[in-house]
GROMACS .gro file of C-alpha atoms in nm:
model
  510
    1MET     CA    1  11.421  12.306   4.730
    2TYR     CA    2  11.587  12.391   5.058
    3VAL     CA    3  11.630  12.161   5.355
    4ASN     CA    4  11.584  12.332   5.688
    5LYS     CA    5  11.569  12.155   6.022
    6VAL     CA    6  11.462  11.847   6.213
    7GLY     CA    7  11.338  11.800   6.567
    8PRO     CA    8  11.094  11.620   6.799
    9TYR     CA    9  10.731  11.666   6.704
   10PHE     CA   10  10.626  11.750   7.061
   11ASN     CA   11  10.906  11.996   7.138
   12PRO     CA   12  10.911  12.280   6.884
   13HIS     CA   13  11.208  12.452   7.052
   14GLU     CA   14  11.446  12.160   7.007
   15THR     CA   15  11.554  12.177   6.645
   16TYR     CA   16  11.870  12.075   6.464
   17HIS     CA   17  12.004  12.118   6.115
   18TYR     CA   18  11.870  11.863   5.870
   19TYR     CA   19  12.221  11.765   5.762
   20SER     CA   20  12.307  11.671   6.121
   21LEU     CA   21  12.142  11.337   6.040
   22PRO     CA   22  12.320  11.076   5.827
   23VAL     CA   23  12.115  11.148   5.514
   24CYS     CA   24  12.188  11.257   5.160
   25ARG     CA   25  12.396  11.572   5.163
   26PRO     CA   26  12.612  11.756   4.909
   27GLU     CA   27  12.989  11.756   4.937
   28LYS     CA   28  12.981  12.130   5.006
   29ILE     CA   29  12.680  12.257   5.197
   30GLU     CA   30  12.552  12.587   5.058
   31HIS     CA   31  12.333  12.783   5.299
   32LYS     CA   32  12.059  13.022   5.196
   33SER     CA   33  12.082  13.386   5.299
   34LEU     CA   34  11.822  13.434   5.574
   35SER     CA   35  11.659  13.736   5.729
   36LEU     CA   36  11.707  13.829   6.092
   37GLY     CA   37  11.361  13.699   6.182
   38GLU     CA   38  11.427  13.362   6.015
   39VAL     CA   39  11.749  13.320   6.212
   40LEU     CA   40  11.568  13.408   6.535
   41ASP     CA   41  11.306  13.146   6.444
   42GLY     CA   42  11.577  12.881   6.426
   43ASP     CA   43  11.575  12.840   6.047
   44ARG     CA   44  11.899  12.720   5.887
   45MET     CA   45  11.809  12.657   5.523
   46ALA     CA   46  12.056  12.490   5.289
   47VAL     CA   47  12.040  12.385   4.925
   48SER     CA   48  11.920  12.026   4.884
   49LEU     CA   49  12.011  11.754   4.635
   50TYR     CA   50  11.656  11.731   4.503
   51GLU     CA   51  11.633  11.833   4.137
   52ILE     CA   52  11.280  11.953   4.067
   53LEU     CA   53  11.196  12.109   3.730
   54PHE     CA   54  10.882  12.314   3.683
   55LYS     CA   55  10.585  12.102   3.562
   56LYS     CA   56  10.809  11.801   3.502
   57ASP     CA   57  10.700  11.482   3.678
   58GLU     CA   58  10.954  11.241   3.820
   59GLU     CA   59  10.899  10.879   3.914
   60ARG     CA   60  11.124  10.710   4.167
   61LYS     CA   61  11.434  10.910   4.089
   62THR     CA   62  11.746  10.822   4.285
   63LEU     CA   63  11.863  11.093   4.520
   64CYS     CA   64  12.174  10.923   4.657
   65LYS     CA   65  12.308  10.605   4.810
   66VAL     CA   66  12.429  10.617   5.168
   67VAL     CA   67  12.630  10.367   5.366
   68LEU     CA   68  12.496  10.374   5.720
   69LYS     CA   69  12.737  10.265   5.988
   70GLU     CA   70  12.629  10.121   6.319
   71ALA     CA   71  12.646  10.463   6.489
   72ASP     CA   72  12.441  10.617   6.207
   73VAL     CA   73  12.173  10.352   6.246
   74GLN     CA   74  12.152  10.416   6.618
   75GLN     CA   75  12.127  10.791   6.557
   76LEU     CA   76  11.840  10.741   6.312
   77ARG     CA   77  11.668  10.496   6.547
   78SER     CA   78  11.686  10.748   6.830
   79ALA     CA   79  11.547  11.025   6.606
   80ILE     CA   80  11.257  10.809   6.486
   81GLU     CA   81  11.175  10.697   6.840
   82ASP     CA   82  11.156  11.064   6.941
   83LEU     CA   83  10.918  11.128   6.649
   84TYR     CA   84  11.154  11.355   6.458
   85TYR     CA   85  11.004  11.543   6.168
   86PHE     CA   86  11.182  11.728   5.889
   87GLU     CA   87  11.106  12.065   5.736
   88PHE     CA   88  11.187  12.161   5.376
   89ALA     CA   89  11.092  12.472   5.181
   90ILE     CA   90  10.988  12.529   4.819
   91ASP     CA   91  10.913  12.884   4.705
   92GLN     CA   92  10.871  12.995   5.070
   93LEU     CA   93  10.621  12.713   5.131
   94PRO     CA   94  10.710  12.472   5.412
   95LEU     CA   95  10.707  12.096   5.366
   96ARG     CA   96  10.693  11.873   5.672
   97GLY     CA   97  10.701  11.499   5.721
   98PHE     CA   98  10.829  11.236   5.957
   99ILE     CA   99  11.171  11.078   5.918
  100GLY     CA  100  11.045  10.731   5.993
  101ARG     CA  101  10.773  10.519   6.143
  102LEU     CA  102  10.746  10.353   6.481
  103GLU     CA  103  10.544  10.032   6.523
  104GLU     CA  104  10.467   9.906   6.870
  105GLY     CA  105  10.509   9.534   6.931
  106SER     CA  106  10.467   9.334   7.247
  107PHE     CA  107  10.435   9.510   7.581
  108LEU     CA  108  10.576   9.239   7.809
  109PRO     CA  109  10.860   9.255   7.737
  110HIS     CA  110  10.834   9.585   7.553
  111HIS     CA  111  10.933   9.565   7.187
  112HIS     CA  112  10.888   9.798   6.892
  113GLU     CA  113  11.001   9.818   6.531
  114VAL     CA  114  11.168  10.124   6.377
  115TYR     CA  115  11.145  10.201   6.004
  116LEU     CA  116  11.315  10.473   5.798
  117TRP     CA  117  11.137  10.640   5.511
  118VAL     CA  118  11.373  10.636   5.213
  119HIS     CA  119  11.128  10.758   4.948
  120LEU     CA  120  10.947  11.092   4.943
  121HIS     CA  121  10.666  11.180   4.705
  122PHE     CA  122  10.615  11.554   4.639
  123ASN     CA  123  10.278  11.683   4.518
  124ILE     CA  124  10.298  12.035   4.379
  125GLU     CA  125  10.004  12.246   4.265
  126TYR     CA  126  10.056  12.532   4.022
  127ASN     CA  127   9.858  12.805   3.850
  128GLY     CA  128  10.021  12.947   3.540
  129ASP     CA  129  10.387  12.992   3.623
  130GLN     CA  130  10.343  13.012   4.001
  131ILE     CA  131  10.347  12.745   4.270
  132ILE     CA  132  10.031  12.745   4.483
  133ALA     CA  133  10.067  12.452   4.726
  134VAL     CA  134  10.305  12.167   4.805
  135ASN     CA  135  10.296  11.863   5.026
  136VAL     CA  136  10.501  11.549   5.078
  137SER     CA  137  10.386  11.192   5.141
  138THR     CA  138  10.542  10.852   5.197
  139LYS     CA  139  10.248  10.626   5.119
  140GLU     CA  140  10.271  10.329   4.881
  141HIS     CA  141  10.644  10.300   4.940
  142GLN     CA  142  10.801  10.053   5.179
  143PRO     CA  143  11.039  10.189   5.445
  144VAL     CA  144  11.369  10.035   5.549
  145LYS     CA  145  11.377   9.855   5.881
  146MET     CA  146  11.634   9.983   6.128
  147ASP     CA  147  11.716   9.678   6.341
  148GLU     CA  148  11.862   9.743   6.682
  149ASP     CA  149  12.111   9.459   6.654
  150ILE     CA  150  12.267   9.575   6.326
  151HIS     CA  151  12.643   9.525   6.325
  152GLY     CA  152  12.867   9.671   6.060
  153SER     CA  153  12.700   9.886   5.797
  154ILE     CA  154  12.402   9.880   5.562
  155ASN     CA  155  12.346  10.034   5.220
  156VAL     CA  156  12.039  10.257   5.179
  157THR     CA  157  11.914  10.416   4.858
  158PHE     CA  158  11.711  10.736   4.893
  159THR     CA  159  11.463  10.811   4.614
  160TYR     CA  160  11.191  11.064   4.541
  161SER     CA  161  10.900  11.130   4.305
  162VAL     CA  162  10.740  11.455   4.188
  163LYS     CA  163  10.385  11.504   4.063
  164TRP     CA  164  10.252  11.837   3.931
  165PHE     CA  165   9.883  11.931   3.944
  166LYS     CA  166   9.708  12.227   3.785
  167THR     CA  167   9.478  12.436   4.006
  168ASP     CA  168   9.256  12.740   3.959
  169LEU     CA  169   9.339  12.891   4.299
  170PRO     CA  170   9.505  13.232   4.245
  171TYR     CA  171   9.848  13.303   4.386
  172GLU     CA  172   9.713  13.566   4.624
  173GLN     CA  173   9.506  13.301   4.805
  174ARG     CA  174   9.767  13.033   4.848
  175ALA     CA  175   9.796  13.124   5.215
  176LYS     CA  176   9.452  12.967   5.257
  177ARG     CA  177   9.583  12.632   5.137
  178LEU     CA  178   9.880  12.662   5.369
  179SER     CA  179   9.653  12.728   5.666
  180ASP     CA  180   9.465  12.407   5.584
  181ASN     CA  181   9.781  12.202   5.642
  182ARG     CA  182   9.699  11.947   5.908
  183PHE     CA  183  10.050  11.824   5.989
  184PHE     CA  184  10.024  12.010   6.320
  185PRO     CA  185   9.696  12.011   6.516
  186LYS     CA  186   9.483  12.318   6.467
  187THR     CA  187   9.340  12.481   6.780
  188LEU     CA  188   9.314  12.850   6.694
  189GLU     CA  189   8.962  12.976   6.637
  190ILE     CA  190   8.760  13.288   6.698
  191HIS     CA  191   8.607  13.248   7.045
  192TRP     CA  192   8.319  13.491   7.044
  193LEU     CA  193   8.187  13.389   7.386
  194SER     CA  194   8.515  13.484   7.555
  195ILE     CA  195   8.533  13.815   7.367
  196ILE     CA  196   8.173  13.905   7.453
  197ASN     CA  197   8.235  13.815   7.818
  198SER     CA  198   8.544  14.038   7.824
  199MET     CA  199   8.360  14.328   7.661
  200VAL     CA  200   8.078  14.301   7.917
  201LEU     CA  201   8.339  14.312   8.191
  202VAL     CA  202   8.489  14.626   8.037
  203PHE     CA  203   8.154  14.802   8.015
  204LEU     CA  204   8.073  14.716   8.375
  205LEU     CA  205   8.408  14.843   8.501
  206ILE     CA  206   8.391  15.162   8.297
  207GLY     CA  207   8.038  15.219   8.422
  208PHE     CA  208   8.157  15.163   8.776
  209VAL     CA  209   8.439  15.414   8.744
  210VAL     CA  210   8.252  15.677   8.546
  211ILE     CA  211   7.918  15.669   8.726
  212ILE     CA  212   7.983  15.557   9.083
  213LEU     CA  213   8.322  15.714   9.145
  214THR     CA  214   8.228  16.034   8.967
  215ARG     CA  215   7.917  16.063   9.180
  216VAL     CA  216   8.110  15.995   9.501
  217LEU     CA  217   8.386  16.238   9.412
  218LYS     CA  218   8.133  16.504   9.316
  219ASN     CA  219   7.976  16.484   9.660
  220ASP     CA  220   8.317  16.481   9.825
  221PHE     CA  221   8.433  16.788   9.635
  222ALA     CA  222   8.108  16.970   9.709
  223ARG     CA  223   8.155  16.904  10.079
  224TYR     CA  224   8.527  16.983  10.069
  225ASN     CA  225   8.460  17.326   9.917
  226MET     CA  226   8.210  17.425  10.184
  227ASP     CA  227   8.281  17.708  10.422
  228ASP     CA  228   8.380  17.639  10.781
  229GLU     CA  229   8.038  17.746  10.909
  230GLU     CA  230   7.865  17.506  10.675
  231LEU     CA  231   8.095  17.225  10.788
  232ASP     CA  232   8.014  17.306  11.150
  233ASP     CA  233   7.646  17.282  11.071
  234LEU     CA  234   7.706  16.937  10.923
  235ASP     CA  235   7.887  16.846  11.244
  236GLN     CA  236   8.127  16.615  11.057
  237ASP     CA  237   8.502  16.602  11.039
  238ASP     CA  238   8.712  16.540  10.731
  239ASN     CA  239   8.777  16.176  10.666
  240GLY     CA  240   8.913  15.954  10.393
  241TRP     CA  241   9.120  16.094  10.112
  242LYS     CA  242   9.041  16.454  10.203
  243THR     CA  243   9.255  16.436  10.518
  244ILE     CA  244   9.573  16.344  10.328
  245HIS     CA  245   9.565  16.617  10.064
  246THR     CA  246   9.896  16.749  10.201
  247ASP     CA  247  10.065  16.407  10.163
  248VAL     CA  248   9.913  16.254   9.853
  249PHE     CA  249  10.166  16.412   9.616
  250ARG     CA  250  10.465  16.324   9.831
  251PHE     CA  251  10.719  16.170   9.592
  252PRO     CA  252  10.781  15.796   9.629
  253ARG     CA  253  11.102  15.632   9.737
  254TYR     CA  254  11.344  15.507   9.470
  255LYS     CA  255  11.232  15.772   9.224
  256SER     CA  256  11.485  15.670   8.961
  257LEU     CA  257  11.364  15.308   8.950
  258PHE     CA  258  11.002  15.421   8.953
  259CYS     CA  259  11.053  15.653   8.656
  260SER     CA  260  11.252  15.388   8.468
  261ILE     CA  261  10.963  15.145   8.503
  262LEU     CA  262  10.727  15.409   8.364
  263GLY     CA  263  10.960  15.473   8.071
  264VAL     CA  264  11.006  15.107   7.979
  265GLY     CA  265  10.633  15.049   8.015
  266ALA     CA  266  10.557  15.336   7.778
  267GLN     CA  267  10.807  15.192   7.529
  268PHE     CA  268  10.648  14.847   7.535
  269LEU     CA  269  10.302  14.998   7.503
  270ALA     CA  270  10.417  15.173   7.186
  271LEU     CA  271  10.592  14.856   7.068
  272ALA     CA  272  10.284  14.637   7.113
  273THR     CA  273  10.061  14.894   6.944
  274GLY     CA  274  10.299  14.922   6.649
  275ILE     CA  275  10.322  14.544   6.605
  276LEU     CA  276   9.944  14.507   6.610
  277LEU     CA  277   9.890  14.789   6.361
  278MET     CA  278  10.147  14.638   6.127
  279ALA     CA  279   9.977  14.298   6.160
  280LEU     CA  280   9.638  14.451   6.080
  281CYS     CA  281   9.790  14.606   5.766
  282GLY     CA  282   9.889  14.257   5.648
  283LEU     CA  283  10.265  14.295   5.685
  284PHE     CA  284  10.294  13.959   5.860
  285ASN     CA  285  10.175  13.650   5.680
  286VAL     CA  286  10.258  13.281   5.672
  287HIS     CA  287  10.497  13.323   5.377
  288LYS     CA  288  10.721  13.585   5.535
  289HIS     CA  289  10.915  13.367   5.777
  290GLY     CA  290  11.021  13.552   6.088
  291SER     CA  291  10.894  13.890   5.967
  292MET     CA  292  10.732  13.963   6.304
  293ASN     CA  293  11.057  13.884   6.486
  294THR     CA  294  11.246  14.124   6.261
  295ALA     CA  295  10.987  14.397   6.309
  296SER     CA  296  10.990  14.349   6.687
  297VAL     CA  297  11.368  14.384   6.713
  298ILE     CA  298  11.378  14.693   6.491
  299LEU     CA  299  11.080  14.859   6.662
  300TYR     CA  300  11.229  14.791   7.003
  301ALA     CA  301  11.546  14.972   6.902
  302PHE     CA  302  11.364  15.267   6.744
  303THR     CA  303  11.117  15.310   7.032
  304SER     CA  304  11.395  15.334   7.291
  305TRP     CA  305  11.369  15.713   7.280
  306ILE     CA  306  11.019  15.685   7.427
  307ALA     CA  307  11.155  15.508   7.735
  308GLY     CA  308  11.428  15.769   7.779
  309TYR     CA  309  11.192  16.061   7.727
  310VAL     CA  310  10.916  15.944   7.965
  311SER     CA  311  11.158  15.831   8.234
  312SER     CA  312  11.380  16.139   8.228
  313ARG     CA  313  11.086  16.380   8.209
  314MET     CA  314  10.911  16.228   8.509
  315TYR     CA  315  11.239  16.202   8.702
  316LYS     CA  316  11.310  16.570   8.642
  317ARG     CA  317  10.958  16.668   8.753
  318MET     CA  318  11.015  16.472   9.074
  319ASN     CA  319  11.320  16.690   9.142
  320GLY     CA  320  11.562  16.412   9.052
  321GLU     CA  321  11.920  16.524   9.006
  322ASN     CA  322  12.119  16.224   8.883
  323TRP     CA  323  11.950  16.201   8.543
  324VAL     CA  324  12.247  16.023   8.382
  325TRP     CA  325  12.204  15.729   8.617
  326ASN     CA  326  11.831  15.736   8.547
  327VAL     CA  327  11.887  15.706   8.171
  328ASN     CA  328  12.134  15.419   8.214
  329LEU     CA  329  11.895  15.240   8.448
  330THR     CA  330  11.615  15.282   8.195
  331THR     CA  331  11.832  15.129   7.924
  332CYS     CA  332  11.930  14.827   8.132
  333LEU     CA  333  11.605  14.767   8.319
  334PHE     CA  334  11.473  14.526   8.057
  335GLY     CA  335  11.783  14.465   7.846
  336ALA     CA  336  12.014  14.339   8.124
  337PRO     CA  337  11.786  14.065   8.268
  338PHE     CA  338  11.683  13.965   7.917
  339PHE     CA  339  12.047  13.933   7.812
  340VAL     CA  340  12.134  13.715   8.113
  341ILE     CA  341  11.842  13.477   8.056
  342TRP     CA  342  11.906  13.463   7.683
  343SER     CA  343  12.277  13.391   7.739
  344VAL     CA  344  12.195  13.084   7.949
  345GLU     CA  345  11.941  12.953   7.696
  346ASN     CA  346  12.167  13.024   7.399
  347THR     CA  347  12.461  12.850   7.569
  348VAL     CA  348  12.252  12.538   7.630
  349ALA     CA  349  12.128  12.540   7.269
  350TRP     CA  350  12.483  12.590   7.142
  351ALA     CA  351  12.613  12.300   7.354
  352TYR     CA  352  12.355  12.068   7.196
  353HIS     CA  353  12.418  12.205   6.843
  354SER     CA  354  12.058  12.319   6.813
  355THR     CA  355  11.950  12.564   6.544
  356GLN     CA  356  11.786  12.768   6.821
  357ALA     CA  357  12.136  12.891   6.910
  358LEU     CA  358  12.208  13.220   6.738
  359PRO     CA  359  12.522  13.236   6.525
  360ALA     CA  360  12.799  13.479   6.615
  361THR     CA  361  12.716  13.714   6.326
  362THR     CA  362  12.357  13.752   6.445
  363ILE     CA  363  12.471  13.818   6.802
  364ILE     CA  364  12.709  14.088   6.677
  365LEU     CA  365  12.430  14.240   6.468
  366LEU     CA  366  12.187  14.252   6.762
  367GLY     CA  367  12.458  14.395   6.987
  368ALA     CA  368  12.539  14.662   6.730
  369MET     CA  369  12.171  14.756   6.701
  370TRP     CA  370  12.158  14.812   7.076
  371ILE     CA  371  12.493  14.993   7.103
  372PHE     CA  372  12.450  15.219   6.800
  373GLY     CA  373  12.071  15.238   6.795
  374GLY     CA  374  11.883  15.160   7.114
  375TYR     CA  375  12.120  15.314   7.368
  376PRO     CA  376  12.187  15.644   7.182
  377LEU     CA  377  11.814  15.689   7.121
  378THR     CA  378  11.744  15.632   7.490
  379VAL     CA  379  12.002  15.896   7.581
  380LEU     CA  380  11.862  16.135   7.320
  381GLY     CA  381  11.509  16.085   7.452
  382GLY     CA  382  11.637  16.139   7.805
  383ILE     CA  383  11.797  16.469   7.708
  384PHE     CA  384  11.477  16.594   7.549
  385GLY     CA  385  11.271  16.472   7.843
  386LYS     CA  386  11.496  16.652   8.092
  387ASN     CA  387  11.502  16.977   7.898
  388PHE     CA  388  11.129  16.990   7.825
  389ALA     CA  389  11.012  16.878   8.168
  390GLY     CA  390  10.817  17.142   8.355
  391GLY     CA  391  10.758  17.160   8.724
  392PHE     CA  392  10.537  16.917   8.909
  393ASP     CA  393  10.216  17.117   8.918
  394ALA     CA  394  10.047  16.958   9.219
  395PRO     CA  395   9.712  17.107   9.321
  396CYS     CA  396   9.799  17.068   9.690
  397ARG     CA  397  10.103  17.171   9.888
  398THR     CA  398  10.300  16.888  10.048
  399LYS     CA  399  10.395  16.914  10.414
  400ASN     CA  400  10.752  16.859  10.527
  401ILE     CA  401  10.657  16.599  10.788
  402PRO     CA  402  10.465  16.297  10.656
  403ARG     CA  403  10.142  16.198  10.819
  404GLU     CA  404  10.127  15.883  11.030
  405LEU     CA  405   9.969  15.594  10.843
  406PRO     CA  406   9.667  15.423  11.002
  407GLU     CA  407   9.625  15.049  11.021
  408VAL     CA  408   9.417  14.898  10.742
  409PRO     CA  409   9.229  14.566  10.731
  410TRP     CA  410   9.378  14.278  10.534
  411TYR     CA  411   9.133  14.313  10.247
  412ARG     CA  412   9.268  14.664  10.182
  413SER     CA  413   9.633  14.568  10.202
  414ALA     CA  414   9.878  14.585   9.913
  415PHE     CA  415   9.862  14.207   9.863
  416ALA     CA  416   9.483  14.208   9.838
  417HIS     CA  417   9.494  14.494   9.589
  418MET     CA  418   9.748  14.303   9.380
  419LEU     CA  419   9.523  13.996   9.371
  420ILE     CA  420   9.223  14.200   9.261
  421GLY     CA  421   9.418  14.420   9.023
  422GLY     CA  422   9.581  14.121   8.856
  423PHE     CA  423   9.283  13.890   8.842
  424LEU     CA  424   9.036  14.116   8.664
  425PRO     CA  425   9.255  14.208   8.363
  426PHE     CA  426   9.380  13.850   8.343
  427SER     CA  427   9.026  13.709   8.336
  428ALA     CA  428   8.951  13.934   8.038
  429ILE     CA  429   9.245  13.813   7.831
  430SER     CA  430   9.309  13.461   7.962
  431VAL     CA  431   9.171  13.275   7.659
  432GLU     CA  432   9.352  13.491   7.405
  433LEU     CA  433   9.667  13.475   7.615
  434TYR     CA  434   9.667  13.098   7.588
  435TYR     CA  435   9.664  13.119   7.208
  436ILE     CA  436   9.945  13.375   7.211
  437PHE     CA  437  10.163  13.144   7.419
  438ALA     CA  438  10.065  12.851   7.197
  439THR     CA  439  10.203  13.055   6.908
  440VAL     CA  440  10.522  13.167   7.084
  441TRP     CA  441  10.604  12.835   7.253
  442GLY     CA  442  10.422  12.599   7.019
  443ARG     CA  443  10.362  12.553   6.648
  444GLU     CA  444  10.057  12.767   6.590
  445GLN     CA  445  10.055  13.041   6.329
  446TYR     CA  446   9.859  13.330   6.479
  447THR     CA  447   9.633  13.501   6.228
  448LEU     CA  448   9.349  13.651   6.439
  449TYR     CA  449   9.509  13.994   6.465
  450GLY     CA  450   9.176  14.179   6.452
  451VAL     CA  451   9.054  13.983   6.755
  452LEU     CA  452   9.387  14.038   6.927
  453PHE     CA  453   9.362  14.414   6.873
  454VAL     CA  454   9.018  14.415   7.037
  455VAL     CA  455   9.150  14.213   7.332
  456PHE     CA  456   9.446  14.451   7.357
  457GLY     CA  457   9.204  14.741   7.393
  458ILE     CA  458   9.005  14.544   7.650
  459LEU     CA  459   9.321  14.482   7.853
  460ILE     CA  460   9.415  14.850   7.858
  461SER     CA  461   9.059  14.955   7.951
  462VAL     CA  462   9.023  14.702   8.233
  463THR     CA  463   9.368  14.784   8.371
  464MET     CA  464   9.288  15.155   8.364
  465CYS     CA  465   8.957  15.113   8.545
  466VAL     CA  466   9.099  14.878   8.807
  467SER     CA  467   9.394  15.111   8.874
  468ILE     CA  468   9.168  15.412   8.922
  469ALA     CA  469   8.929  15.226   9.151
  470LEU     CA  470   9.201  15.069   9.367
  471THR     CA  471   9.386  15.399   9.398
  472TYR     CA  472   9.068  15.568   9.518
  473PHE     CA  473   9.004  15.294   9.772
  474GLN     CA  474   9.360  15.323   9.898
  475LEU     CA  475   9.338  15.700   9.939
  476SER     CA  476   9.004  15.659  10.115
  477THR     CA  477   9.183  15.459  10.386
  478GLU     CA  478   9.419  15.758  10.433
  479ASP     CA  479   9.712  15.571  10.279
  480TYR     CA  480   9.897  15.815  10.053
  481ARG     CA  481  10.160  15.566   9.928
  482TRP     CA  482   9.982  15.513   9.598
  483TRP     CA  483  10.272  15.558   9.357
  484TRP     CA  484  10.427  15.214   9.377
  485ARG     CA  485  10.104  15.033   9.451
  486SER     CA  486   9.947  15.173   9.135
  487ILE     CA  487  10.218  14.988   8.940
  488PHE     CA  488  10.210  14.661   9.132
  489SER     CA  489   9.831  14.637   9.155
  490ALA     CA  490   9.774  14.638   8.779
  491GLY     CA  491  10.116  14.495   8.697
  492SER     CA  492  10.039  14.182   8.897
  493THR     CA  493   9.857  14.064   8.584
  494GLY     CA  494  10.201  13.961   8.464
  495ALA     CA  495  10.229  13.705   8.746
  496SER     CA  496   9.909  13.535   8.628
  497SER     CA  497  10.033  13.549   8.270
  498TYR     CA  498  10.361  13.390   8.374
  499SER     CA  499  10.182  13.099   8.540
  500THR     CA  500   9.978  13.047   8.222
  501ARG     CA  501  10.295  13.053   8.012
  502SER     CA  502  10.458  12.791   8.236
  503SER     CA  503  10.149  12.570   8.211
  504THR     CA  504  10.136  12.607   7.832
  505THR     CA  505  10.505  12.526   7.794
  506SER     CA  506  10.492  12.219   8.018
  507ASN     CA  507  10.180  12.090   7.840
  508ALA     CA  508  10.345  12.131   7.500
  509ARG     CA  509  10.663  11.952   7.608
  510THR     CA  510  10.467  11.679   7.786
   0.00000   0.00000   0.00000
């Protein structure tokens, strides 16, 4: 058995090593070798003093005797009052339980009693020579009272019991028993009504784009290709998007930043698709701790060439000359802000001796992966993108002098387009997004990867349709500055997602 970590029940991102508490510990702590994903998850497993033999029951066996000083008692009281729970592991199966018990007394004046559990009872189910399920309980054993006015020291004896049970459940299905663990509240479920509503929204948007816009554009093109005499007979002048055909392919300002955003976006699209496909193949399960974190880090490094290729290729087609700066900007566009934010969080976790703080060896490993993996692949992709980029084959010639932009009503402004472009995709994924954040910032174990893949397709479809429609509406108002707005209109979904993340995090910590 390995001991892992302790922390408040209602704050999953505040965890500490189990041996940071004044409990039974060996003279020399021996840590288990962990994977990269386990370290990123905040696991710090160490060998415990529990001696458990296969299919051998134990009854009230002494673990150790500890002399608790006054400071130790106060530390345990504070942990129990904050509802600290512990996490152990047997054969990759987690065991969780509370350190103590809190009993409320009188309210005026407020008074409560704090008790420490000193006996743990382990129930282990097995099939053949394999462990299927484990759990821990403290019932039928009296705890030790931790009085607030204790002076000096007290002697505490920690004991444990082990009971083995035979089961017919095969080893391949033990994940089902683990998912039935009710230590943490279960809220994840398949929400068919939300999925059906999102799919209806997708079909309506696709129908709008394919049928209505195609019909409008067909009429516009038919009129645009008429001869001058036919246009005179119609007695109508060009209007809308047809009048800006000599400006619509005018390159945007800040071309390097624009292309870098496209490159990083293409990389994350490939990263998300790869993670979902791996999840659908069953590579991530409840027994492989941190496997998704490991896969995400490795895939991010190996997909860096996509960002370099897309960014450099588009930058070259836009007649960009400083492609070296473009590649460096693409590399740092996500990595630099992420590193700054992570440094602040990691420093705070390190100051409080939390297991969420990454050790120096892990930091060096991640830095080496970026220096010797991510950055060279970005440069390599940039070189290929620059060399294989053709010319920008625009169907219309661009004039040297830009056309004057007309005034547009407020409901066709960039802000209005961002509200519409962000709200529609967000409404299609809002329910699933809540469960994703509950997994990232809470204690849920996400398993509905098939549903998530469907919602991922819905998000891409809705974003595509909204972007096409809003771009057409913008060009119809004779505003040819569609490059940047096409990014911000659909990308504003991230602002709604951020507000949901903040709400989820505050609710969990509250």
